[in-house]
Amino acid sequence: MHKAESRTVSPAKGLHGEIVVPGDKSISHRAIMFASLAQGESRIRGLLRGEDCLSTLAAFKSLGIDVVEKADDELIIHGRGLEGLQEPTDVVDCGNSGTTMRLMSGILAAQPFFSVLTGDQYLRKRPMGRVINPLAGMGAKILGRDDNTKAPFAIDGGGLHPTEYHSPIASAQVKSALLLAGMQIEGTTTVYEPHLSRDHSERMLRSFGADLESFSGGVRVTGRVNLQGCDVEVPGDISSAAYFLVAGLIVPDSELLLKNVGVNPTRSGIIDILQQMGGSIELTNQRELSGEPVADLLVKSSHLHGIDIGGSLIPRAIDEFPVVSVAAAYATGVTTIRDAKELRVKETDRIAAMCETLGTLGADIEPREDGMQIVGGKALSGGRVNSFGDHRIAMSMAIAALASVTEIEIKDTACTETSFPGFWNLLTLISKDA
Ligand code: S3P
C-alpha cells in the first residue's frame, strides 16, 4: 500500500534539457514473463523498476524462478521452460497491475497446479471477466469473486483446448492472456480484435522462438513450441515520455530532447495526436532495439488547437488520454475524445477523474459516455486536486500545473511509483520556477 503523499507543483518558465525516461512498462512485464517460460538464461537490460513490474517479478519468483539482479535496471532470469513453474505456496499479489493479473491468468490457466491471484483495492474493482470468460471457453477452471468477474480468483490449471476468440474490445491484455494460454497447449489458438492493440507480446514471443502469425484483424499461435532464452533491451516508455511531450508543448520557450523512446506504431498514437494538434515533435535517430522501433523525440513549445480523436487511434494512445486532456485544455478550440469507453475501467475511471480534476481548476470539460469534450484556451487557476490513487492522473496534473496561473497541490502522489520512479526529480530538473 502506498503512503498517501501530496505534492505541490508551480508554474514553470521554460523547460530545457535531455531526458531519459525509464523502461517501457508493457515490455518489461513481458520480458520477465517470457524469460521465465523460456529454457535457459535471458538478460534483460533497461527494465522498468516500477511497482507494477516488481509485482510481476515477485510473482515469478513465487513460481520458482531464479532471478539474478545485476544492476538497478538489469536482470538475468533463469527460465524453467513451459513445464518448469511450481505451484505457489501463497496467494499471488499483483498489486496495482492489470497487466500482471491478466497475462498471468493466461499463463497459469495452462499450468497443472492451483493458484490464486489478487491485487490492491483498485485492481480488485477492475473487470476480470474479460480474461476469465474466454479462458473458461478454452476449458479453464477459474472461480472468482462477484460471479467470476473480479479478483481474487482461483485457477485450477490445466486441461485446456485451443480456441478461436473474437474479442469485443481492442485489449492487448486480453489478447496476450489467450496467446499465452494457447502457446502452452497442442493446436492453434486464434484471437481476433476490432482494432490492433499493442503488439509487444507478438514481437517478443517471436524472438523467444514461439510459432506466431499476425494477420489483418488478428493473430494465431501454435502451441507446445519451446521458448529459448534471449537478451532483451527495453526501450524508454512512450507513455512516460508523453508527460514531457505535453509539458514541452504547453510551457512557452521550452525545448526538450527525449532520448531512446519506444515508438512502436501500436503505441505511438500520442505523437500523432499531438502533431495533429499542431505540436512540434521531431523523430530523430530512428532505429530498432530488440524488435521494437525506437527514436529520440525533440519537442518545442507550440500553439495547440483542438481536434477530434476516435477509432483506431484510441488503442494506440489508450494510456495517454489523461495527459491528452491536459494538452486539450491548453489548446485553442474544441477537442473531442470518443470510442474510449475503456478509459472508465483503467486504474480509476479516467473520464470521471479528468473531468473532476481539470474542472476544479477551471477547465471547460464535459464527460461523455465514451470519452469527453474539452473547450480549450481558458487559463487554469491553481488549486488542490485528487489523483484518485492513479499514477497517470497524478502525473497529468503535475504537467497541467507547469502552465497554470498559480501552483497546484496534488493529493496522493506516491502512486507515480507504479510506472515512473524518478518522475518528480526529472520534473524539478527541467523546470525553472516562474
Ligand atoms: C497494457 C495494455 C493496455 C494498457 C495497459 C498496459 C499491456 O490495457 O492500458 O496500461 O501491457 O498489455 P488493455 O489491454 O486493457 O487495453
PDB file of C-alpha atoms and ligand atoms in Angstrom, residues 25-26 30 99 102 130 170-173 198 318-319 342 346, ligand 1:
ATOM      1  CA  LYS A  25       6.242  -0.984 -18.596  1.00  0.00           C
ATOM      2  CA  SER A  26       4.458  -3.307 -21.035  1.00  0.00           C
ATOM      3  CA  ARG A  30       6.591  -9.354 -20.896  1.00  0.00           C
ATOM      4  CA  THR A  99      -1.070  -6.471 -16.939  1.00  0.00           C
ATOM      5  CA  ARG A 102      -4.462 -10.621 -16.861  1.00  0.00           C
ATOM      6  CA  ARG A 130     -12.770 -10.263 -19.982  1.00  0.00           C
ATOM      7  CA  ALA A 170      -9.087  -3.942 -28.526  1.00  0.00           C
ATOM      8  CA  SER A 171      -7.156  -5.082 -25.458  1.00  0.00           C
ATOM      9  CA  ALA A 172      -3.560  -6.272 -25.500  1.00  0.00           C
ATOM     10  CA  GLN A 173      -4.070  -7.790 -22.060  1.00  0.00           C
ATOM     11  CA  ARG A 198      -0.220  -3.037 -28.686  1.00  0.00           C
ATOM     12  CA  ILE A 318      -5.051   4.363 -24.560  1.00  0.00           C
ATOM     13  CA  ASP A 319      -2.927   5.271 -21.515  1.00  0.00           C
ATOM     14  CA  GLU A 342     -12.208   1.632 -21.903  1.00  0.00           C
ATOM     15  CA  LYS A 346      -8.437   1.749 -16.018  1.00  0.00           C
TER      16      LYS A 346
HETATM   17  C1  S3P B   1      -1.320  -2.986 -21.429  1.00  0.00           C
HETATM   18  C2  S3P B   1      -2.453  -2.881 -22.192  1.00  0.00           C
HETATM   19  C3  S3P B   1      -3.460  -1.813 -22.029  1.00  0.00           C
HETATM   20  C4  S3P B   1      -2.894  -0.642 -21.230  1.00  0.00           C
HETATM   21  C5  S3P B   1      -2.158  -1.092 -20.004  1.00  0.00           C
HETATM   22  C6  S3P B   1      -0.987  -1.995 -20.390  1.00  0.00           C
HETATM   23  C7  S3P B   1      -0.400  -4.107 -21.670  1.00  0.00           C
HETATM   24  O1  S3P B   1      -4.574  -2.327 -21.340  1.00  0.00           O
HETATM   25  O2  S3P B   1      -3.939   0.239 -20.873  1.00  0.00           O
HETATM   26  O3  S3P B   1      -1.671   0.012 -19.285  1.00  0.00           O
HETATM   27  O4  S3P B   1       0.748  -4.068 -21.184  1.00  0.00           O
HETATM   28  O5  S3P B   1      -0.809  -5.061 -22.342  1.00  0.00           O
HETATM   29  P1  S3P B   1      -5.775  -3.087 -22.106  1.00  0.00           P
HETATM   30  O6  S3P B   1      -5.274  -4.339 -22.650  1.00  0.00           O
HETATM   31  O7  S3P B   1      -6.813  -3.313 -21.040  1.00  0.00           O
HETATM   32  O8  S3P B   1      -6.249  -2.125 -23.159  1.00  0.00           O
END
